[in-house]
Coordinates of C-alpha atoms in Angstrom, one line a residue:
X18 CA 0.7 2.3 0.4
X19 CA 1.6 5.5 1.7
X20 CA 0.5 7.1 5.2
X21 CA 0.6 11.1 4.6
X22 CA 2.4 12.5 1.5
X23 CA 2.5 16.4 1.5
X24 CA 1.1 17.4 -1.8
X25 CA 3.9 20.4 -2.0
X26 CA 6.7 17.7 -1.9
X27 CA 5.6 15.7 -4.9
X28 CA 5.6 18.0 -8.0
X29 CA 8.3 19.8 -6.8
X30 CA 10.6 17.0 -6.4
X31 CA 9.6 15.3 -9.5
X32 CA 10.8 18.4 -11.4
X33 CA 14.2 18.6 -9.8
X34 CA 14.6 14.9 -10.7
X35 CA 13.5 15.7 -14.2
X36 CA 16.3 18.3 -14.3
X37 CA 18.9 15.8 -13.3
X38 CA 17.7 13.3 -15.9
X39 CA 18.0 15.8 -18.6
X40 CA 21.9 16.1 -17.5
X41 CA 24.5 14.0 -19.2
X42 CA 24.8 10.7 -17.5
X43 CA 28.1 9.9 -15.4
X44 CA 30.5 7.3 -16.3
X45 CA 29.2 5.0 -13.6
X46 CA 25.3 5.2 -15.0
X47 CA 26.1 1.8 -16.6
X48 CA 25.5 1.0 -20.6
X49 CA 23.8 2.4 -23.2
X50 CA 20.4 2.1 -24.9
X51 CA 21.0 -1.2 -26.1
X52 CA 21.5 -2.5 -22.1
X53 CA 17.6 -3.4 -21.9
X54 CA 16.8 -4.6 -18.4
X55 CA 14.9 -7.1 -16.6
X56 CA 11.9 -5.3 -17.7
X57 CA 12.1 -7.0 -21.0
X58 CA 11.6 -10.6 -19.5
X59 CA 8.4 -12.1 -19.7
X60 CA 5.7 -11.5 -17.1
X61 CA 7.0 -15.0 -15.3
X62 CA 10.3 -13.6 -14.8
X63 CA 9.9 -11.5 -12.0
X64 CA 12.2 -13.2 -9.7
X65 CA 10.2 -16.6 -8.7
X66 CA 7.1 -18.2 -10.2
X67 CA 3.7 -18.6 -8.8
X68 CA 3.0 -21.3 -5.9
X69 CA -0.3 -22.5 -7.0
X70 CA -3.5 -20.8 -7.8
X71 CA -4.2 -17.1 -6.5
X72 CA -7.8 -16.9 -6.3
X73 CA -9.3 -13.4 -5.8
X74 CA -12.4 -13.6 -4.0
X75 CA -15.1 -11.7 -2.2
X76 CA -16.1 -11.4 1.5
X77 CA -19.2 -10.7 2.5
X78 CA -19.4 -7.6 5.1
X79 CA -21.9 -5.5 6.8
X80 CA -23.8 -2.6 5.3
X81 CA -21.9 0.6 4.6
X82 CA -24.6 2.7 3.0
X83 CA -22.4 2.7 -0.4
X84 CA -23.7 1.9 -3.9
X85 CA -24.9 -1.4 -4.8
X86 CA -22.2 -4.4 -4.7
X87 CA -19.9 -2.2 -2.0
X88 CA -21.0 -4.3 0.8
X89 CA -18.2 -6.7 0.4
X90 CA -14.3 -6.6 0.5
X91 CA -12.1 -9.0 -1.5
X92 CA -8.9 -11.1 -0.5
X93 CA -6.1 -12.2 -2.8
X94 CA -5.0 -15.7 -1.5
X95 CA -1.4 -17.0 -2.2
X96 CA -0.7 -20.6 -0.8
X97 CA -2.1 -23.7 0.0
X98 CA -5.9 -23.8 1.4
X99 CA -4.3 -26.6 3.9
X100 CA -1.9 -24.0 5.4
X101 CA -2.1 -23.9 9.3
X102 CA -1.4 -20.7 9.3
X103 CA -2.6 -17.3 7.5
X104 CA -1.0 -14.0 7.3
X105 CA -3.6 -11.5 6.5
X106 CA -2.0 -8.2 5.3
X107 CA -3.6 -4.9 4.7
X108 CA -2.5 -2.4 2.6
X109 CA -1.6 1.2 3.4
X110 CA -2.9 4.6 2.3
X111 CA -4.2 4.1 -1.5
X112 CA -2.7 0.8 -1.4
X113 CA -4.8 -2.4 -2.4
X114 CA -4.2 -6.2 -2.4
X115 CA -1.6 -6.4 -5.6
X116 CA 0.7 -4.6 -3.1
X117 CA 1.3 -7.9 -1.6
X118 CA 1.4 -10.8 -4.5
X119 CA 5.1 -10.9 -4.9
X120 CA 6.1 -10.9 -1.4
X121 CA 3.2 -13.3 -0.5
X122 CA 4.9 -15.8 -3.1
X123 CA 8.2 -15.3 -1.9
X124 CA 7.1 -15.9 1.5
X125 CA 4.9 -18.8 0.9
X126 CA 7.9 -20.6 -0.9
X127 CA 10.0 -20.1 2.0
X128 CA 7.4 -21.0 4.9
X129 CA 6.0 -24.5 5.1
X130 CA 2.3 -24.6 6.0
X131 CA 1.8 -20.6 5.3
X132 CA -1.0 -19.0 3.3
X133 CA -1.4 -15.4 2.7
X134 CA -4.3 -13.2 2.3
X135 CA -4.2 -9.8 0.9
X136 CA -6.8 -7.5 1.5
X137 CA -8.9 -5.0 -0.8
X138 CA -11.3 -2.5 1.3
X139 CA -14.7 -1.9 0.4
X140 CA -13.7 1.3 -1.5
X141 CA -12.1 -0.7 -4.3
X142 CA -15.7 -1.9 -5.6
X143 CA -15.9 1.8 -6.5
X144 CA -12.7 1.6 -9.2
X145 CA -13.5 1.0 -12.8
X146 CA -10.8 -1.3 -14.1
X147 CA -12.7 -2.5 -17.1
X148 CA -10.8 -0.7 -19.6
X149 CA -7.6 -3.1 -19.1
X150 CA -9.4 -5.7 -20.7
X151 CA -9.9 -3.6 -23.9
X152 CA -8.2 -2.9 -26.8
X153 CA -7.2 0.6 -25.7
X154 CA -6.5 1.3 -22.1
X155 CA -4.8 4.6 -22.6
X156 CA -7.6 5.9 -24.6
X157 CA -10.5 4.4 -22.0
X158 CA -8.9 5.9 -19.0
X159 CA -7.2 9.1 -20.5
X160 CA -9.9 10.2 -22.8
X161 CA -12.5 9.9 -19.9
X162 CA -14.4 7.1 -20.8
X163 CA -14.4 5.2 -17.7
X164 CA -16.8 5.2 -14.7
X165 CA -15.7 7.8 -12.0
X166 CA -17.1 8.3 -8.7
X167 CA -18.4 11.7 -8.2
X168 CA -17.5 13.2 -4.8
X169 CA -20.6 15.1 -4.6
X170 CA -22.7 11.7 -5.2
X171 CA -20.6 9.9 -2.6
X172 CA -22.0 11.1 1.1
X173 CA -21.7 7.8 2.3
X174 CA -17.8 7.6 2.3
X175 CA -17.9 10.5 4.9
X176 CA -18.9 7.4 7.1
X177 CA -16.2 5.0 5.7
X178 CA -13.8 5.5 8.5
X179 CA -11.6 3.0 10.9
X180 CA -14.6 1.2 12.7
X181 CA -16.4 0.2 9.5
X182 CA -12.9 -0.8 8.1
X183 CA -12.1 -2.9 11.3
X184 CA -15.5 -4.6 11.2
X185 CA -14.6 -5.4 7.6
X186 CA -11.6 -6.6 8.4
X187 CA -12.6 -8.9 11.2
X188 CA -15.0 -10.7 8.7
X189 CA -11.8 -11.5 7.2
X190 CA -9.7 -12.3 10.2
X191 CA -12.4 -14.8 11.0
X192 CA -13.0 -16.5 7.6
X193 CA -9.0 -16.7 7.7
X194 CA -9.2 -18.6 11.1
X195 CA -12.2 -20.8 10.3
X196 CA -11.0 -24.6 11.2
X197 CA -8.8 -23.5 14.0
X198 CA -6.0 -22.0 11.7
X199 CA -3.7 -19.5 13.3
X200 CA -4.2 -15.8 11.7
X201 CA -1.2 -13.4 12.1
X202 CA -2.2 -10.0 11.1
X203 CA 0.0 -7.4 9.3
X204 CA 0.1 -4.5 7.1
X205 CA 2.3 -2.1 5.5
X206 CA 2.4 1.7 6.2
X207 CA -1.0 2.7 7.4
X208 CA -2.3 -0.9 6.9
X209 CA 0.3 -1.7 10.1
X210 CA -1.6 1.1 11.9
X211 CA -4.7 -0.5 11.2
X212 CA -3.4 -3.9 12.2
X213 CA -2.3 -2.5 15.3
X214 CA -6.0 -0.8 15.9
X215 CA -7.2 -4.3 15.3
X216 CA -5.5 -5.9 18.1
X217 CA -6.5 -3.2 20.7
X218 CA -9.9 -2.8 19.6
X219 CA -12.9 -3.9 21.8
X220 CA -15.2 -5.7 19.4
X221 CA -18.5 -5.7 22.0
X222 CA -16.3 -6.8 24.6
X223 CA -13.9 -9.2 22.8
X224 CA -10.5 -7.7 22.4
X225 CA -9.0 -7.9 18.8
X226 CA -5.9 -9.5 19.6
X227 CA -7.5 -12.7 21.0
X228 CA -8.4 -13.3 17.2
X229 CA -4.8 -13.5 16.1
X230 CA -1.4 -15.6 16.9
X231 CA 0.9 -12.5 15.9
X232 CA 1.2 -9.1 14.4
X233 CA 3.3 -7.8 11.9
X234 CA 3.8 -4.1 10.9
X235 CA 5.9 -3.1 7.9
X236 CA 7.1 0.8 7.7
X237 CA 4.0 1.7 10.0
X238 CA 2.4 1.6 13.2
X239 CA 1.4 3.6 16.1
X240 CA 2.9 5.8 18.9
X241 CA 5.0 8.0 16.7
X242 CA 5.8 5.3 14.0
X243 CA 5.9 8.3 11.3
X244 CA 7.5 10.8 13.4
X245 CA 11.0 10.2 11.1
X246 CA 9.3 11.3 8.4
X247 CA 8.6 14.6 9.2
X248 CA 5.2 14.8 8.6
X249 CA 3.3 15.8 11.5
X250 CA 0.1 13.6 12.9
X251 CA -2.9 15.9 12.7
X252 CA -4.8 14.8 15.7
X253 CA -5.4 18.0 17.7
X254 CA -9.1 18.3 18.8
X255 CA -8.8 21.5 16.6
X256 CA -7.4 19.9 13.7
X257 CA -9.7 16.8 13.6
X258 CA -12.9 19.6 13.9
X259 CA -11.4 21.2 11.0
X260 CA -10.8 17.8 9.0
X261 CA -14.4 16.5 9.9
X262 CA -15.9 19.9 8.7
X263 CA -14.4 19.6 5.3
X264 CA -15.5 16.1 5.1
X265 CA -19.1 17.2 5.9
X266 CA -18.8 20.0 3.2
X267 CA -18.1 17.2 0.6
X268 CA -14.4 16.5 0.7
X269 CA -15.1 12.8 1.1
X270 CA -12.0 11.4 -0.7
X271 CA -8.4 12.3 -0.2
X272 CA -6.9 14.1 -3.1
X273 CA -2.9 14.0 -2.0
X274 CA -1.7 11.8 -4.8
X275 CA -3.1 14.5 -7.3
X276 CA 0.0 16.6 -6.0
X277 CA 1.9 14.2 -8.4
X278 CA 0.8 16.3 -11.2
X279 CA -0.9 13.6 -13.2
X280 CA -4.2 14.8 -12.8
X281 CA -6.7 16.5 -10.6
X282 CA -9.0 13.9 -9.5
X283 CA -8.9 11.5 -6.5
X284 CA -8.1 8.6 -9.1
X285 CA -6.1 10.2 -11.6
X286 CA -2.3 9.3 -10.5
X287 CA -3.5 5.9 -9.5
X288 CA -4.7 5.4 -13.2
X289 CA -1.5 6.5 -14.6
X290 CA 0.6 4.3 -12.5
X291 CA -1.4 1.2 -13.6
X292 CA -1.2 2.3 -17.2
X293 CA 2.3 2.5 -17.0
X294 CA 2.6 -1.1 -15.7
X295 CA 0.6 -2.2 -18.0
X296 CA 2.2 -1.0 -20.8
X297 CA 6.0 -1.8 -19.2
X298 CA 4.8 -5.5 -18.7
X299 CA 3.2 -5.9 -21.9
X300 CA 6.1 -4.0 -24.4
X301 CA 8.8 -3.0 -22.0
X302 CA 11.4 -2.1 -24.8
X303 CA 9.0 -0.5 -27.0
X304 CA 8.6 3.4 -27.1
X305 CA 6.6 4.7 -24.4
X306 CA 2.9 4.8 -25.5
X307 CA 2.1 7.2 -22.8
X308 CA 4.9 9.6 -22.9
X309 CA 3.4 11.8 -25.4
X310 CA 0.3 12.3 -22.9
X311 CA 2.3 13.4 -19.9
X312 CA 1.6 16.9 -18.5
X313 CA 4.0 19.5 -19.6
X314 CA 5.5 19.8 -16.1
X315 CA 6.5 16.3 -16.3
X316 CA 7.8 15.9 -20.0
X317 CA 11.1 14.4 -20.6
X318 CA 13.8 15.8 -22.9
X319 CA 13.9 12.4 -24.7
X320 CA 12.1 9.3 -25.6
X321 CA 11.8 6.6 -23.5
X322 CA 10.8 2.9 -23.6
X323 CA 7.6 1.8 -21.6
X324 CA 9.9 0.5 -19.0
X325 CA 11.6 3.7 -18.6
X326 CA 8.7 5.8 -18.3
X327 CA 7.5 3.4 -15.6
X328 CA 11.2 3.6 -13.9
X329 CA 10.8 7.5 -14.3
X330 CA 7.5 7.4 -12.1
X331 CA 8.5 5.1 -9.5
X332 CA 12.4 5.3 -8.7
X333 CA 13.9 7.2 -6.0
X334 CA 16.5 8.8 -8.4
X335 CA 13.7 11.1 -10.3
X336 CA 12.9 13.3 -7.1
X337 CA 9.7 11.7 -5.8
X338 CA 9.5 11.6 -2.1
X339 CA 10.3 8.2 -0.3
X340 CA 6.8 7.2 0.3
X341 CA 6.4 6.5 -3.3
X342 CA 9.5 5.1 -4.4
X343 CA 11.6 2.2 -5.0
X344 CA 15.2 1.9 -5.7
X345 CA 15.3 0.0 -9.3
X346 CA 17.7 1.7 -11.6
X347 CA 18.2 4.5 -14.0
X348 CA 17.8 5.4 -17.6
X349 CA 20.1 4.3 -20.3
X350 CA 22.6 7.2 -20.8
X351 CA 22.3 7.2 -24.7
X352 CA 20.1 5.7 -27.5
X353 CA 17.1 7.3 -29.8
X354 CA 14.7 5.6 -27.3
X355 CA 16.3 5.1 -24.1
X356 CA 15.5 1.9 -22.1
X357 CA 15.5 1.0 -18.3
X358 CA 18.6 -0.1 -16.7
X359 CA 18.0 -2.3 -13.6
X360 CA 20.9 -1.6 -11.1
X361 CA 18.8 -1.5 -7.7
X362 CA 17.2 -3.9 -5.5
X363 CA 14.0 -3.8 -7.0
X364 CA 13.9 -4.8 -10.7
X365 CA 11.3 -2.9 -12.8
X366 CA 10.0 -6.0 -14.1
X367 CA 8.6 -6.6 -10.7
X368 CA 7.2 -3.5 -10.3
X369 CA 5.3 -3.6 -13.8
X370 CA 4.0 -7.1 -13.0
X371 CA 2.5 -6.0 -9.8
X372 CA 1.3 -2.5 -11.2
X373 CA -0.3 -4.0 -14.4
X374 CA -2.8 -5.6 -12.3
X375 CA -5.3 -5.5 -13.8
X376 CA -7.5 -7.1 -10.8
X377 CA -6.3 -7.0 -8.1
X378 CA -4.5 -3.6 -8.4
X379 CA -1.6 -2.0 -6.5
X380 CA -3.2 1.3 -6.2
X381 CA -6.8 2.2 -4.5
X382 CA -8.4 5.0 -6.4
X383 CA -10.9 6.3 -3.6
X384 CA -9.3 6.6 -0.2
X385 CA -11.9 7.9 2.4
X386 CA -10.8 11.1 4.0
X387 CA -12.5 10.2 7.2
X388 CA -10.4 6.9 7.5
X389 CA -7.2 9.3 7.0
X390 CA -8.7 11.3 10.3
X391 CA -9.2 8.0 12.4
X392 CA -6.0 6.4 11.6
X393 CA -4.1 9.8 12.6
X394 CA -6.1 9.8 16.0
X395 CA -5.3 6.2 16.3
X396 CA -1.4 6.9 16.5
X397 CA -1.8 7.9 20.3
X398 CA -3.0 4.5 20.7
X399 CA -5.1 5.2 23.7
X400 CA -8.8 5.2 24.8
X401 CA -8.9 9.1 25.0
X402 CA -11.8 11.5 24.9
X403 CA -11.3 12.5 21.2
X404 CA -11.1 8.8 20.0
X405 CA -14.0 7.8 21.9
X406 CA -15.8 10.7 20.0
X407 CA -15.0 9.7 16.7
X408 CA -16.3 5.8 17.7
X409 CA -12.7 4.5 17.9
X410 CA -12.6 1.5 20.4
X411 CA -8.9 1.6 21.4
X412 CA -9.3 -0.2 24.8
X413 CA -6.8 -2.9 25.1
X414 CA -3.5 -2.0 24.0
X415 CA -1.6 -2.4 27.3
X416 CA -3.1 -6.0 27.3
X417 CA -1.8 -7.3 23.9
X418 CA 0.1 -10.7 24.6
X419 CA 0.9 -11.8 21.3
X420 CA 4.3 -11.9 19.5
X421 CA 5.1 -8.8 17.3
X422 CA 7.5 -8.3 13.9
X423 CA 8.3 -4.7 13.2
X424 CA 10.2 -3.9 9.9
X425 CA 11.6 -0.3 8.9
X426 CA 13.1 1.2 6.0
X427 CA 14.5 4.7 5.4
X428 CA 11.3 6.1 5.0
X429 CA 10.8 7.2 8.8
X430 CA 14.5 7.3 9.9
X431 CA 14.5 4.6 12.8
X432 CA 11.0 5.6 14.3
X433 CA 9.2 2.6 13.3
X434 CA 11.5 0.5 15.5
X435 CA 11.4 2.9 18.3
X436 CA 7.5 3.0 18.4
X437 CA 7.4 -0.9 17.9
X438 CA 9.6 -1.1 21.2
X439 CA 7.4 1.5 23.3
X440 CA 4.2 -0.9 22.3
X441 CA 6.1 -3.8 23.7
X442 CA 7.2 -2.0 26.6
X443 CA 3.5 -0.9 27.6
X444 CA 2.0 -4.3 27.1
X445 CA 2.2 -7.8 27.7
X446 CA 3.8 -9.1 24.3
X447 CA 6.0 -11.5 24.9
X448 CA 8.6 -11.6 22.1
X449 CA 9.2 -9.1 19.4
X450 CA 11.6 -9.1 16.3
X451 CA 13.0 -5.6 15.1
X452 CA 14.3 -5.0 11.7
X453 CA 15.6 -2.0 10.0
X454 CA 16.8 -1.5 6.4
X455 CA 18.0 2.0 5.7
X456 CA 18.9 0.9 2.2
X457 CA 15.3 0.6 1.3
X458 CA 12.7 3.1 0.5
X459 CA 8.9 2.7 1.6
X460 CA 7.7 0.7 -1.4
X461 CA 10.9 -1.5 -1.9
X462 CA 9.9 -4.4 0.8
X463 CA 6.6 -4.8 -1.4
X464 CA 8.6 -5.3 -4.7
X465 CA 12.3 -6.2 -4.1
X466 CA 13.9 -9.1 -5.7
X467 CA 13.8 -11.8 -3.0
X468 CA 17.8 -12.0 -2.8
X469 CA 17.9 -8.7 -1.7
X470 CA 14.8 -8.1 0.2
X471 CA 15.6 -8.1 4.2
X472 CA 11.8 -8.2 4.8
X473 CA 11.2 -11.4 3.1
X474 CA 14.1 -13.1 4.8
X475 CA 13.8 -11.8 8.4
X476 CA 9.8 -12.1 8.2
X477 CA 10.1 -15.5 7.0
X478 CA 12.0 -16.5 10.1
X479 CA 9.5 -14.8 12.2
X480 CA 6.5 -16.9 10.9
X481 CA 8.4 -20.0 11.4
X482 CA 8.9 -19.1 15.1
X483 CA 6.5 -18.4 18.0
X484 CA 3.6 -17.0 15.7
X485 CA 3.4 -20.3 13.8
X486 CA 3.1 -22.1 17.0

């Protein structure tokens, strides 16, 4: 879901946000504790209903050296199997297939003849989500009863980089295109970078873009797409050598999200997010089950509801970085138990419906550090000596000849569109659509209500155009 997220910014921002939360609410903060929110609606009340069966199916892929059962990826399919066009979407860093379920439903409802496939990478097979089917998910996860993946027992993950990820993705793209269907490939954040890498990749003499009818990049990309975030790409030869040495020494999983302060393991924060979604979906207005278990640094000065706690963890108003937030609303300004008041473009009920999962989920537990290295080097989008030394086959960037759609939020301050224009100027892309909505944060396009989602509206128009013909 994110690209890179500096750990130093996360916990400090949250503590500042909690200080704001403990201050008296302004007169404009809305109604009080009795004003529940759309989080109090039933699970189906997320802005639209389903559009038919939504199977989550395995796709066999090549051998990756991991534990039994990991030589497969999964796709969440939304929309009719008779569709002539399939939009394959790749989640970003720490993202998973349920990032896209709500967006997919909205697109399928608006675009005739469209099916959406949302990808779960092979590392999703390492996560133990069984506790969400049991009677007490909180105890199962927070008391340490779940199956975890020990980095020391995971040397295989040192090789789970971009070449393997794109080989896996090609199996999905080819499956989606079976029977002559058109395939549009897209992604969010580093998923967008992955999609662009696929298009330029040389698959044993076959350029990746020839598998595709179009490209979609959402708040990500290449050629400086992330420059506006202020987080530098770590792709110098010296930096790459240092990062590879750390991986060889055993740091095979990325620990960035541990900076949120909800635990020190690779999967700790993601578990908290899913637990928060689980309880917010099932009992949004009840006192938060999780609040007593919050670390001291994240304690709130009053009791909140389950929906309120989810809001505290995901809303931009609590000091979290843009990369992991939405514009949802605020806590009620009074009451013995403070609920959540929807006042933004992304209702907390939609966030809860997505975060709850349980399968597929929104947050991937184990992001391979090697994949981060490869995606950073991919930013240059050229067949450099450094790229070749990593096994990256970015040989066809200047030959892309398929339509491109690029969407940016406030996350990168305009550099998503700038980078996309550079891609077009240095290729044979015949047609491109550019959209930027600075009122959105990085995760808003995935979960915002359809009436307020600029991505849904403009991407639907793109998919009805040249990419669909």
